[in-house]
Amino acid sequence: MRNIALIDVNNFYVSCERVFNPKLLNKPIVVLSNNDGCAVARSDEVKALGVAMGAPWFKLKDLAKQHNILAYSSNYALYADMSNRVMSILKHYSPDQEVYSIDESFLDLTAFKSKDLVAYGQQMRQRINQWTGLPVCVGIGSTKTLSKLANHCAKKRPDFNGVCNLNSMAPETINQMFTEIDVGEVWGVGRKLVLKLNALGINTVLDLKRANPERLRQQFSVVMEKTIRELNGIVCIELEEITPPKQQIMSSRSFGYSVTDYNSLAQSITLYMSRAAEKLRRQQSYAGSVYIFIRTSPFKENERFYSNGRTISMPSPTDDTRKLVNVALWGLKQIYVPNLGYAKAGVMLGELVAAQGIQTDLFSTQKNTPKSDRLMAMLDSINKKMGKESIKLASEGFSRPWKMKQGNKSPCYTTNWDDNIQALDLEQ
Amino acid sequence: MNNDIKTQSSRGGKRLNAGRKTGTGKFGEPTEVVRVPTSQKPIIVDFLAAYQHKQQLEEAIDISSLMLPALNHKTLNIPLFASKVPAGFPSPADDHVEKRLDPNEFLIDQADATFFVTIQGESMIDVGLMPGDKAVVDRSKMPSIGDIVLAVVDGDFTIKVLNRGKDGSPRLLPANASGKYQPIEIKENMTFEVWGVVTGSFRRFK
């Protein structure tokens, strides 16, 4: 049997804020998404008040006043550094690691058969907590899907003390536990699937575990079949130790206020495309298609909601910021409707191919010339040396009044010399 | 001549020591032929692949050394060839190439547990911590009495010498002979935590 562990930081963004601001301990706090839109992380105190994940902040303001909920803008520089520390510590607990997200990592512990894995998990918890100040939970199961569920149990049931190893538990005990967990907690089962499964009488994790995988494959997809088999301990999803290069690159933001004029939209699209193209070159890929979208706010009740996008195929794949921006702006002209208040815009690069061995179009004049390659390489290296946006396209704009709000961002304690923790004299 | 070969029949059959030696296959141990139900074959094949993977893992790494991660596991970038000499006389310095001194290496033991803190105020100037200095704080070290620590008292950060009062409760001592700063006694109604141990400091003059 495989021993696969999932280690997950509890309320990651909130916990990061608390490490550097101990006054926030035991206080209700939320961390808001880009542009201070929605609650993307909640402390236990806020969860207890019934605030849902992704709840829009403007709807929470009354509740926040009533319970003194503190809201922080997301500080991704801080979270990324703390995440790197956690992942780097975990690396020493197994040679097989998959960093699954900013706050989750799988470890293959199959080779550690003779070890008491619960004790091993407690060692990880203790070390991560001491070294970084972050609380984590550990779930162990024979498949990735089961380890995710084990992690859920470790979080929700205090008697596990943060480490749940399904592989050391009796099947009856596990099944009993699975009758008490909603099917929506299963990895890969989203809100829409839950409704469809409920209609078939599948409500709990145990219901899904006992479902017929072939029949559900026909009704859903092969992914559903894999999920059911994984719930029954058959490995269908392997650890991905090397992350494959991204197949899509996305760059989008909400605006600080609603934007009506075409020029501001064009500036923002140019800026997002420049960011995306930079990422594209960093992973040494070319993009074959460009997707651009704009939308108004879905929350404004007395205004018309408008959302539109365009996918444009490139004549031949490229990584040249100037060509990608041209195409995106052409797309923007197609979908721009005047006199609307836009809340968000973004671009996505698709059909990515490796820069080496690229197929060039025999008749195209659009292919990357050595000159363009050199220009882009120079652009990237200057921006790396002299700081972000030292050189940019003029159409990215300079004043950017539409830039996103980050009203209450904490200092970048670990990535900026001027933002370190300040140690005071302190007198009694 | 060997006895075994003398007794061997001339009509074929098993020849001693012929074929692959047992235990040299992909599993590294003797194998047997077994009949399995067709429906179970993929599962058994998967199991065997996983088993083989595990055997290889155990060979490749000393598991006991992984249980307690080494305290220091930095990769050193050792330049192998400093100068390329296709032919002719090699640089006499090639044998003496060493890694250039790195202040990170001097100041930091455990990078994943190390944080920098800016000193404010003069309560610790006698141990050389001046206002504006950066202190190196290592959370992986266990604090002992007498250590310089970054402590959290009622939610505020302060750097002091860790000490113990007569009743055994923690006490934080300043390091400033002027007498301007008093020791901080931690009472029961206060929250107190040692956030990390101060292992060094640095400062720029220009």
PDB file of C-alpha atoms in Angstrom, chain A residues 111-371:
ATOM      1  CA  ALA A 111       9.358   3.989   1.491  1.00  0.00           C
ATOM      2  CA  PHE A 112       8.924   4.779   5.197  1.00  0.00           C
ATOM      3  CA  LYS A 113       6.926   1.634   6.000  1.00  0.00           C
ATOM      4  CA  SER A 114       8.674   0.759   9.217  1.00  0.00           C
ATOM      5  CA  LYS A 115       8.192   4.262  10.625  1.00  0.00           C
ATOM      6  CA  ASP A 116       5.307   5.362  12.831  1.00  0.00           C
ATOM      7  CA  LEU A 117       3.853   7.785  10.276  1.00  0.00           C
ATOM      8  CA  VAL A 118       1.642   9.602  12.764  1.00  0.00           C
ATOM      9  CA  ALA A 119       4.726  10.421  14.828  1.00  0.00           C
ATOM     10  CA  TYR A 120       6.541  11.397  11.623  1.00  0.00           C
ATOM     11  CA  GLY A 121       3.672  13.733  10.712  1.00  0.00           C
ATOM     12  CA  GLN A 122       3.819  15.283  14.180  1.00  0.00           C
ATOM     13  CA  GLN A 123       7.552  15.911  13.653  1.00  0.00           C
ATOM     14  CA  MET A 124       6.739  17.822  10.439  1.00  0.00           C
ATOM     15  CA  ARG A 125       4.055  19.860  12.198  1.00  0.00           C
ATOM     16  CA  GLN A 126       6.324  20.690  15.093  1.00  0.00           C
ATOM     17  CA  ARG A 127       9.247  21.718  12.892  1.00  0.00           C
ATOM     18  CA  ILE A 128       7.208  23.851  10.474  1.00  0.00           C
ATOM     19  CA  ASN A 129       5.522  25.564  13.398  1.00  0.00           C
ATOM     20  CA  GLN A 130       8.786  26.261  15.186  1.00  0.00           C
ATOM     21  CA  TRP A 131      10.759  27.364  12.127  1.00  0.00           C
ATOM     22  CA  THR A 132       8.085  29.456  10.405  1.00  0.00           C
ATOM     23  CA  GLY A 133       5.383  30.018  13.019  1.00  0.00           C
ATOM     24  CA  LEU A 134       2.748  28.513  10.686  1.00  0.00           C
ATOM     25  CA  PRO A 135       0.263  25.824  11.813  1.00  0.00           C
ATOM     26  CA  VAL A 136      -0.094  22.828   9.463  1.00  0.00           C
ATOM     27  CA  CYS A 137      -2.152  19.629   9.321  1.00  0.00           C
ATOM     28  CA  VAL A 138      -1.029  16.313   7.843  1.00  0.00           C
ATOM     29  CA  GLY A 139      -3.293  13.754   6.147  1.00  0.00           C
ATOM     30  CA  ILE A 140      -2.034  10.344   5.047  1.00  0.00           C
ATOM     31  CA  GLY A 141      -3.813   7.883   2.760  1.00  0.00           C
ATOM     32  CA  SER A 142      -3.047   5.317   0.084  1.00  0.00           C
ATOM     33  CA  THR A 143      -3.978   7.707  -2.772  1.00  0.00           C
ATOM     34  CA  LYS A 144      -3.825  11.465  -3.296  1.00  0.00           C
ATOM     35  CA  THR A 145      -7.620  11.704  -3.054  1.00  0.00           C
ATOM     36  CA  LEU A 146      -7.615   9.847   0.269  1.00  0.00           C
ATOM     37  CA  SER A 147      -4.746  11.941   1.643  1.00  0.00           C
ATOM     38  CA  LYS A 148      -6.767  15.079   0.872  1.00  0.00           C
ATOM     39  CA  LEU A 149      -9.693  13.662   2.849  1.00  0.00           C
ATOM     40  CA  ALA A 150      -7.386  12.596   5.681  1.00  0.00           C
ATOM     41  CA  ASN A 151      -6.110  16.178   5.807  1.00  0.00           C
ATOM     42  CA  HIS A 152      -9.707  17.422   6.030  1.00  0.00           C
ATOM     43  CA  CYS A 153     -10.293  15.084   9.001  1.00  0.00           C
ATOM     44  CA  ALA A 154      -7.046  16.174  10.668  1.00  0.00           C
ATOM     45  CA  LYS A 155      -8.259  19.789  10.445  1.00  0.00           C
ATOM     46  CA  LYS A 156     -11.858  19.316  11.517  1.00  0.00           C
ATOM     47  CA  ARG A 157     -11.477  16.724  14.289  1.00  0.00           C
ATOM     48  CA  PRO A 158      -9.466  17.891  17.273  1.00  0.00           C
ATOM     49  CA  ASP A 159      -8.902  14.288  18.503  1.00  0.00           C
ATOM     50  CA  PHE A 160      -6.464  13.710  15.614  1.00  0.00           C
ATOM     51  CA  ASN A 161      -4.241  16.523  16.931  1.00  0.00           C
ATOM     52  CA  GLY A 162      -3.453  17.647  13.389  1.00  0.00           C
ATOM     53  CA  VAL A 163      -2.317  14.315  11.920  1.00  0.00           C
ATOM     54  CA  CYS A 164      -4.691  11.726  10.436  1.00  0.00           C
ATOM     55  CA  ASN A 165      -3.345   8.499   8.929  1.00  0.00           C
ATOM     56  CA  LEU A 166      -6.147   6.560   7.206  1.00  0.00           C
ATOM     57  CA  ASN A 167      -3.711   3.720   6.455  1.00  0.00           C
ATOM     58  CA  SER A 168      -3.444   2.854  10.142  1.00  0.00           C
ATOM     59  CA  MET A 169      -7.202   2.901  10.769  1.00  0.00           C
ATOM     60  CA  ALA A 170      -9.740   0.046  10.554  1.00  0.00           C
ATOM     61  CA  PRO A 171     -11.885   0.093   7.369  1.00  0.00           C
ATOM     62  CA  GLU A 172     -15.094   0.293   9.444  1.00  0.00           C
ATOM     63  CA  THR A 173     -13.835   3.366  11.299  1.00  0.00           C
ATOM     64  CA  ILE A 174     -12.925   5.049   8.006  1.00  0.00           C
ATOM     65  CA  ASN A 175     -16.295   4.248   6.444  1.00  0.00           C
ATOM     66  CA  GLN A 176     -18.091   5.569   9.530  1.00  0.00           C
ATOM     67  CA  MET A 177     -16.105   8.801   9.228  1.00  0.00           C
ATOM     68  CA  PHE A 178     -16.881   9.011   5.499  1.00  0.00           C
ATOM     69  CA  THR A 179     -20.632   8.858   6.181  1.00  0.00           C
ATOM     70  CA  GLU A 180     -20.220  12.099   8.131  1.00  0.00           C
ATOM     71  CA  ILE A 181     -18.388  14.030   5.410  1.00  0.00           C
ATOM     72  CA  ASP A 182     -20.179  15.828   2.622  1.00  0.00           C
ATOM     73  CA  VAL A 183     -19.339  14.553  -0.878  1.00  0.00           C
ATOM     74  CA  GLY A 184     -18.322  18.111  -1.830  1.00  0.00           C
ATOM     75  CA  GLU A 185     -15.185  17.719   0.311  1.00  0.00           C
ATOM     76  CA  VAL A 186     -13.802  15.122  -2.119  1.00  0.00           C
ATOM     77  CA  TRP A 187     -10.908  16.412  -4.236  1.00  0.00           C
ATOM     78  CA  GLY A 188     -12.170  17.413  -7.675  1.00  0.00           C
ATOM     79  CA  VAL A 189     -15.867  17.415  -6.755  1.00  0.00           C
ATOM     80  CA  GLY A 190     -17.001  21.012  -7.203  1.00  0.00           C
ATOM     81  CA  ARG A 191     -20.301  22.702  -6.420  1.00  0.00           C
ATOM     82  CA  LYS A 192     -21.954  21.839  -9.744  1.00  0.00           C
ATOM     83  CA  LEU A 193     -20.982  18.174  -9.479  1.00  0.00           C
ATOM     84  CA  VAL A 194     -22.330  18.006  -5.926  1.00  0.00           C
ATOM     85  CA  LEU A 195     -25.794  18.965  -7.167  1.00  0.00           C
ATOM     86  CA  LYS A 196     -25.718  16.295  -9.884  1.00  0.00           C
ATOM     87  CA  LEU A 197     -24.421  13.666  -7.452  1.00  0.00           C
ATOM     88  CA  ASN A 198     -27.063  14.575  -4.873  1.00  0.00           C
ATOM     89  CA  ALA A 199     -29.719  14.024  -7.537  1.00  0.00           C
ATOM     90  CA  LEU A 200     -28.407  10.452  -7.844  1.00  0.00           C
ATOM     91  CA  GLY A 201     -28.648   9.995  -4.076  1.00  0.00           C
ATOM     92  CA  ILE A 202     -24.918  10.392  -3.533  1.00  0.00           C
ATOM     93  CA  ASN A 203     -24.568  12.716  -0.558  1.00  0.00           C
ATOM     94  CA  THR A 204     -21.629  11.563   1.540  1.00  0.00           C
ATOM     95  CA  VAL A 205     -18.079  10.507   0.782  1.00  0.00           C
ATOM     96  CA  LEU A 206     -19.030   6.902   1.565  1.00  0.00           C
ATOM     97  CA  ASP A 207     -21.878   7.050  -0.988  1.00  0.00           C
ATOM     98  CA  LEU A 208     -19.388   8.061  -3.662  1.00  0.00           C
ATOM     99  CA  LYS A 209     -16.828   5.485  -2.558  1.00  0.00           C
ATOM    100  CA  ARG A 210     -19.467   2.747  -2.994  1.00  0.00           C
ATOM    101  CA  ALA A 211     -20.774   4.063  -6.306  1.00  0.00           C
ATOM    102  CA  ASN A 212     -20.214   2.104  -9.508  1.00  0.00           C
ATOM    103  CA  PRO A 213     -17.174   3.672 -11.216  1.00  0.00           C
ATOM    104  CA  GLU A 214     -18.069   2.505 -14.734  1.00  0.00           C
ATOM    105  CA  ARG A 215     -21.626   3.761 -14.532  1.00  0.00           C
ATOM    106  CA  LEU A 216     -20.544   7.149 -13.217  1.00  0.00           C
ATOM    107  CA  ARG A 217     -17.896   7.434 -15.874  1.00  0.00           C
ATOM    108  CA  GLN A 218     -20.633   7.216 -18.483  1.00  0.00           C
ATOM    109  CA  GLN A 219     -22.696   9.882 -16.725  1.00  0.00           C
ATOM    110  CA  PHE A 220     -19.816  12.191 -15.831  1.00  0.00           C
ATOM    111  CA  SER A 221     -16.289  11.640 -17.068  1.00  0.00           C
ATOM    112  CA  VAL A 222     -13.240   9.492 -16.651  1.00  0.00           C
ATOM    113  CA  VAL A 223     -12.132  11.909 -13.923  1.00  0.00           C
ATOM    114  CA  MET A 224     -15.101  10.814 -11.820  1.00  0.00           C
ATOM    115  CA  GLU A 225     -14.182   7.164 -12.331  1.00  0.00           C
ATOM    116  CA  LYS A 226     -10.628   7.892 -11.195  1.00  0.00           C
ATOM    117  CA  THR A 227     -11.949   9.704  -8.117  1.00  0.00           C
ATOM    118  CA  ILE A 228     -14.071   6.702  -7.119  1.00  0.00           C
ATOM    119  CA  ARG A 229     -11.204   4.283  -7.644  1.00  0.00           C
ATOM    120  CA  GLU A 230      -8.883   6.522  -5.641  1.00  0.00           C
ATOM    121  CA  LEU A 231     -11.440   6.581  -2.798  1.00  0.00           C
ATOM    122  CA  ASN A 232     -11.157   2.779  -2.848  1.00  0.00           C
ATOM    123  CA  GLY A 233      -7.391   2.899  -2.526  1.00  0.00           C
ATOM    124  CA  ILE A 234      -6.388   2.339  -6.155  1.00  0.00           C
ATOM    125  CA  VAL A 235      -3.786   4.881  -7.255  1.00  0.00           C
ATOM    126  CA  CYS A 236      -4.935   6.627 -10.447  1.00  0.00           C
ATOM    127  CA  ILE A 237      -3.275  10.021  -9.977  1.00  0.00           C
ATOM    128  CA  GLU A 238       0.477   9.974  -9.556  1.00  0.00           C
ATOM    129  CA  LEU A 239       2.634  12.542  -7.823  1.00  0.00           C
ATOM    130  CA  GLU A 240       3.896  15.164 -10.265  1.00  0.00           C
ATOM    131  CA  GLU A 241       7.342  15.979  -9.017  1.00  0.00           C
ATOM    132  CA  ILE A 242       8.317  18.147 -11.949  1.00  0.00           C
ATOM    133  CA  THR A 243       5.690  20.718 -12.763  1.00  0.00           C
ATOM    134  CA  PRO A 244       5.123  20.719 -16.519  1.00  0.00           C
ATOM    135  CA  PRO A 245       5.392  24.164 -18.154  1.00  0.00           C
ATOM    136  CA  LYS A 246       2.088  25.989 -17.963  1.00  0.00           C
ATOM    137  CA  GLN A 247      -0.294  25.451 -20.850  1.00  0.00           C
ATOM    138  CA  GLN A 248      -1.908  28.821 -20.323  1.00  0.00           C
ATOM    139  CA  ILE A 249      -0.701  32.095 -18.880  1.00  0.00           C
ATOM    140  CA  MET A 250      -3.254  34.409 -17.372  1.00  0.00           C
ATOM    141  CA  SER A 251      -2.929  38.005 -16.281  1.00  0.00           C
ATOM    142  CA  SER A 252      -5.964  39.914 -15.075  1.00  0.00           C
ATOM    143  CA  ARG A 253      -6.894  42.409 -12.379  1.00  0.00           C
ATOM    144  CA  SER A 254      -9.891  44.253 -11.061  1.00  0.00           C
ATOM    145  CA  PHE A 255      -9.800  48.032 -11.371  1.00  0.00           C
ATOM    146  CA  GLY A 256      -9.750  50.451  -8.440  1.00  0.00           C
ATOM    147  CA  TYR A 257     -12.913  52.100  -9.761  1.00  0.00           C
ATOM    148  CA  SER A 258     -15.079  51.433 -12.759  1.00  0.00           C
ATOM    149  CA  VAL A 259     -13.380  52.414 -16.009  1.00  0.00           C
ATOM    150  CA  THR A 260     -15.377  53.738 -18.961  1.00  0.00           C
ATOM    151  CA  ASP A 261     -12.945  55.145 -21.512  1.00  0.00           C
ATOM    152  CA  TYR A 262     -11.248  53.057 -24.154  1.00  0.00           C
ATOM    153  CA  ASN A 263      -7.787  54.490 -23.505  1.00  0.00           C
ATOM    154  CA  SER A 264      -7.666  53.350 -19.870  1.00  0.00           C
ATOM    155  CA  LEU A 265      -8.826  49.881 -20.868  1.00  0.00           C
ATOM    156  CA  ALA A 266      -6.179  49.758 -23.587  1.00  0.00           C
ATOM    157  CA  GLN A 267      -3.515  50.791 -21.074  1.00  0.00           C
ATOM    158  CA  SER A 268      -4.490  48.058 -18.679  1.00  0.00           C
ATOM    159  CA  ILE A 269      -4.628  45.416 -21.415  1.00  0.00           C
ATOM    160  CA  THR A 270      -1.157  46.472 -22.585  1.00  0.00           C
ATOM    161  CA  LEU A 271       0.170  46.221 -19.037  1.00  0.00           C
ATOM    162  CA  TYR A 272      -1.338  42.772 -18.385  1.00  0.00           C
ATOM    163  CA  MET A 273      -0.098  41.504 -21.737  1.00  0.00           C
ATOM    164  CA  SER A 274       3.418  42.758 -20.961  1.00  0.00           C
ATOM    165  CA  ARG A 275       3.352  40.828 -17.668  1.00  0.00           C
ATOM    166  CA  ALA A 276       2.029  37.693 -19.388  1.00  0.00           C
ATOM    167  CA  ALA A 277       4.622  37.912 -22.181  1.00  0.00           C
ATOM    168  CA  GLU A 278       7.372  38.224 -19.578  1.00  0.00           C
ATOM    169  CA  LYS A 279       6.149  35.009 -17.903  1.00  0.00           C
ATOM    170  CA  LEU A 280       5.939  33.371 -21.335  1.00  0.00           C
ATOM    171  CA  ARG A 281       9.572  34.132 -22.092  1.00  0.00           C
ATOM    172  CA  ARG A 282      10.654  33.031 -18.622  1.00  0.00           C
ATOM    173  CA  GLN A 283       9.314  29.541 -19.286  1.00  0.00           C
ATOM    174  CA  GLN A 284      10.748  29.666 -22.815  1.00  0.00           C
ATOM    175  CA  SER A 285       7.495  29.237 -24.679  1.00  0.00           C
ATOM    176  CA  TYR A 286       5.736  30.894 -27.595  1.00  0.00           C
ATOM    177  CA  ALA A 287       2.005  31.620 -27.613  1.00  0.00           C
ATOM    178  CA  GLY A 288      -0.208  30.504 -30.489  1.00  0.00           C
ATOM    179  CA  SER A 289      -3.352  32.286 -29.345  1.00  0.00           C
ATOM    180  CA  VAL A 290      -4.432  35.288 -27.315  1.00  0.00           C
ATOM    181  CA  TYR A 291      -7.634  35.591 -25.300  1.00  0.00           C
ATOM    182  CA  ILE A 292      -8.779  38.973 -24.051  1.00  0.00           C
ATOM    183  CA  PHE A 293     -11.796  39.770 -21.898  1.00  0.00           C
ATOM    184  CA  ILE A 294     -13.505  42.720 -20.203  1.00  0.00           C
ATOM    185  CA  ARG A 295     -16.459  42.815 -17.854  1.00  0.00           C
ATOM    186  CA  THR A 296     -18.531  45.138 -15.693  1.00  0.00           C
ATOM    187  CA  SER A 297     -19.290  44.472 -12.025  1.00  0.00           C
ATOM    188  CA  PRO A 298     -21.810  41.672 -11.370  1.00  0.00           C
ATOM    189  CA  PHE A 299     -22.643  43.241  -8.007  1.00  0.00           C
ATOM    190  CA  LYS A 300     -24.112  46.540  -9.194  1.00  0.00           C
ATOM    191  CA  GLU A 301     -27.812  45.938  -9.221  1.00  0.00           C
ATOM    192  CA  ASN A 302     -29.091  48.882 -11.241  1.00  0.00           C
ATOM    193  CA  GLU A 303     -26.467  48.691 -13.979  1.00  0.00           C
ATOM    194  CA  ARG A 304     -26.375  46.463 -17.022  1.00  0.00           C
ATOM    195  CA  PHE A 305     -23.979  43.515 -16.690  1.00  0.00           C
ATOM    196  CA  TYR A 306     -21.712  43.090 -19.695  1.00  0.00           C
ATOM    197  CA  SER A 307     -18.994  40.499 -20.115  1.00  0.00           C
ATOM    198  CA  ASN A 308     -17.279  39.636 -23.356  1.00  0.00           C
ATOM    199  CA  GLY A 309     -14.089  38.038 -24.635  1.00  0.00           C
ATOM    200  CA  ARG A 310     -12.276  37.236 -27.870  1.00  0.00           C
ATOM    201  CA  THR A 311      -9.815  34.526 -28.773  1.00  0.00           C
ATOM    202  CA  ILE A 312      -7.416  35.441 -31.538  1.00  0.00           C
ATOM    203  CA  SER A 313      -5.096  32.959 -33.226  1.00  0.00           C
ATOM    204  CA  MET A 314      -1.617  34.200 -33.973  1.00  0.00           C
ATOM    205  CA  PRO A 315      -0.430  33.759 -37.584  1.00  0.00           C
ATOM    206  CA  SER A 316       2.629  32.066 -36.091  1.00  0.00           C
ATOM    207  CA  PRO A 317       3.497  31.538 -32.406  1.00  0.00           C
ATOM    208  CA  THR A 318       5.468  34.386 -30.850  1.00  0.00           C
ATOM    209  CA  ASP A 319       6.812  35.735 -27.558  1.00  0.00           C
ATOM    210  CA  ASP A 320       7.219  39.313 -28.756  1.00  0.00           C
ATOM    211  CA  THR A 321       5.401  41.707 -26.398  1.00  0.00           C
ATOM    212  CA  ARG A 322       4.741  44.177 -29.225  1.00  0.00           C
ATOM    213  CA  LYS A 323       2.994  41.640 -31.476  1.00  0.00           C
ATOM    214  CA  LEU A 324       0.967  40.181 -28.612  1.00  0.00           C
ATOM    215  CA  VAL A 325      -0.141  43.642 -27.479  1.00  0.00           C
ATOM    216  CA  ASN A 326      -1.157  44.599 -31.035  1.00  0.00           C
ATOM    217  CA  VAL A 327      -3.335  41.542 -31.329  1.00  0.00           C
ATOM    218  CA  ALA A 328      -4.886  42.057 -27.889  1.00  0.00           C
ATOM    219  CA  LEU A 329      -5.747  45.683 -28.639  1.00  0.00           C
ATOM    220  CA  TRP A 330      -7.321  44.621 -31.930  1.00  0.00           C
ATOM    221  CA  GLY A 331      -9.459  42.204 -29.899  1.00  0.00           C
ATOM    222  CA  LEU A 332     -10.355  44.925 -27.407  1.00  0.00           C
ATOM    223  CA  LYS A 333     -11.690  47.145 -30.207  1.00  0.00           C
ATOM    224  CA  GLN A 334     -14.020  44.315 -31.253  1.00  0.00           C
ATOM    225  CA  ILE A 335     -15.621  43.872 -27.841  1.00  0.00           C
ATOM    226  CA  TYR A 336     -15.462  47.382 -26.337  1.00  0.00           C
ATOM    227  CA  VAL A 337     -18.871  48.958 -25.761  1.00  0.00           C
ATOM    228  CA  PRO A 338     -18.805  52.650 -24.786  1.00  0.00           C
ATOM    229  CA  ASN A 339     -20.579  54.144 -21.752  1.00  0.00           C
ATOM    230  CA  LEU A 340     -20.256  51.103 -19.508  1.00  0.00           C
ATOM    231  CA  GLY A 341     -18.364  50.986 -16.198  1.00  0.00           C
ATOM    232  CA  TYR A 342     -15.811  48.182 -16.525  1.00  0.00           C
ATOM    233  CA  ALA A 343     -14.627  46.462 -13.337  1.00  0.00           C
ATOM    234  CA  LYS A 344     -12.158  43.945 -14.674  1.00  0.00           C
ATOM    235  CA  ALA A 345     -10.038  43.141 -17.708  1.00  0.00           C
ATOM    236  CA  GLY A 346      -7.492  40.475 -18.518  1.00  0.00           C
ATOM    237  CA  VAL A 347      -5.564  38.497 -21.070  1.00  0.00           C
ATOM    238  CA  MET A 348      -4.686  34.835 -21.442  1.00  0.00           C
ATOM    239  CA  LEU A 349      -2.017  33.297 -23.633  1.00  0.00           C
ATOM    240  CA  GLY A 350      -2.893  29.858 -24.999  1.00  0.00           C
ATOM    241  CA  GLU A 351      -1.604  27.132 -27.342  1.00  0.00           C
ATOM    242  CA  LEU A 352       1.835  27.449 -25.821  1.00  0.00           C
ATOM    243  CA  VAL A 353       4.709  25.685 -27.533  1.00  0.00           C
ATOM    244  CA  ALA A 354       8.327  25.270 -26.533  1.00  0.00           C
ATOM    245  CA  ALA A 355      10.553  27.945 -28.001  1.00  0.00           C
ATOM    246  CA  GLN A 356      12.973  25.347 -29.331  1.00  0.00           C
ATOM    247  CA  GLY A 357      11.952  23.393 -32.386  1.00  0.00           C
ATOM    248  CA  ILE A 358       9.191  25.788 -33.287  1.00  0.00           C
ATOM    249  CA  GLN A 359       7.324  25.349 -36.572  1.00  0.00           C
ATOM    250  CA  THR A 360       7.561  28.567 -38.531  1.00  0.00           C
ATOM    251  CA  ASP A 361       5.097  29.443 -41.209  1.00  0.00           C
ATOM    252  CA  LEU A 362       6.720  29.303 -44.620  1.00  0.00           C
ATOM    253  CA  PHE A 363       4.727  32.217 -46.013  1.00  0.00           C
ATOM    254  CA  SER A 364       4.431  34.298 -42.911  1.00  0.00           C
ATOM    255  CA  THR A 365       6.258  37.528 -42.420  1.00  0.00           C
ATOM    256  CA  GLN A 366       5.300  37.460 -38.756  1.00  0.00           C
ATOM    257  CA  LYS A 367       7.893  35.033 -37.472  1.00  0.00           C
ATOM    258  CA  ASN A 368      10.260  36.090 -34.734  1.00  0.00           C
ATOM    259  CA  THR A 369      13.401  37.546 -36.170  1.00  0.00           C
ATOM    260  CA  PRO A 370      16.717  37.255 -34.348  1.00  0.00           C
ATOM    261  CA  LYS A 371      16.361  41.012 -33.851  1.00  0.00           C
TER     262      LYS A 371
END
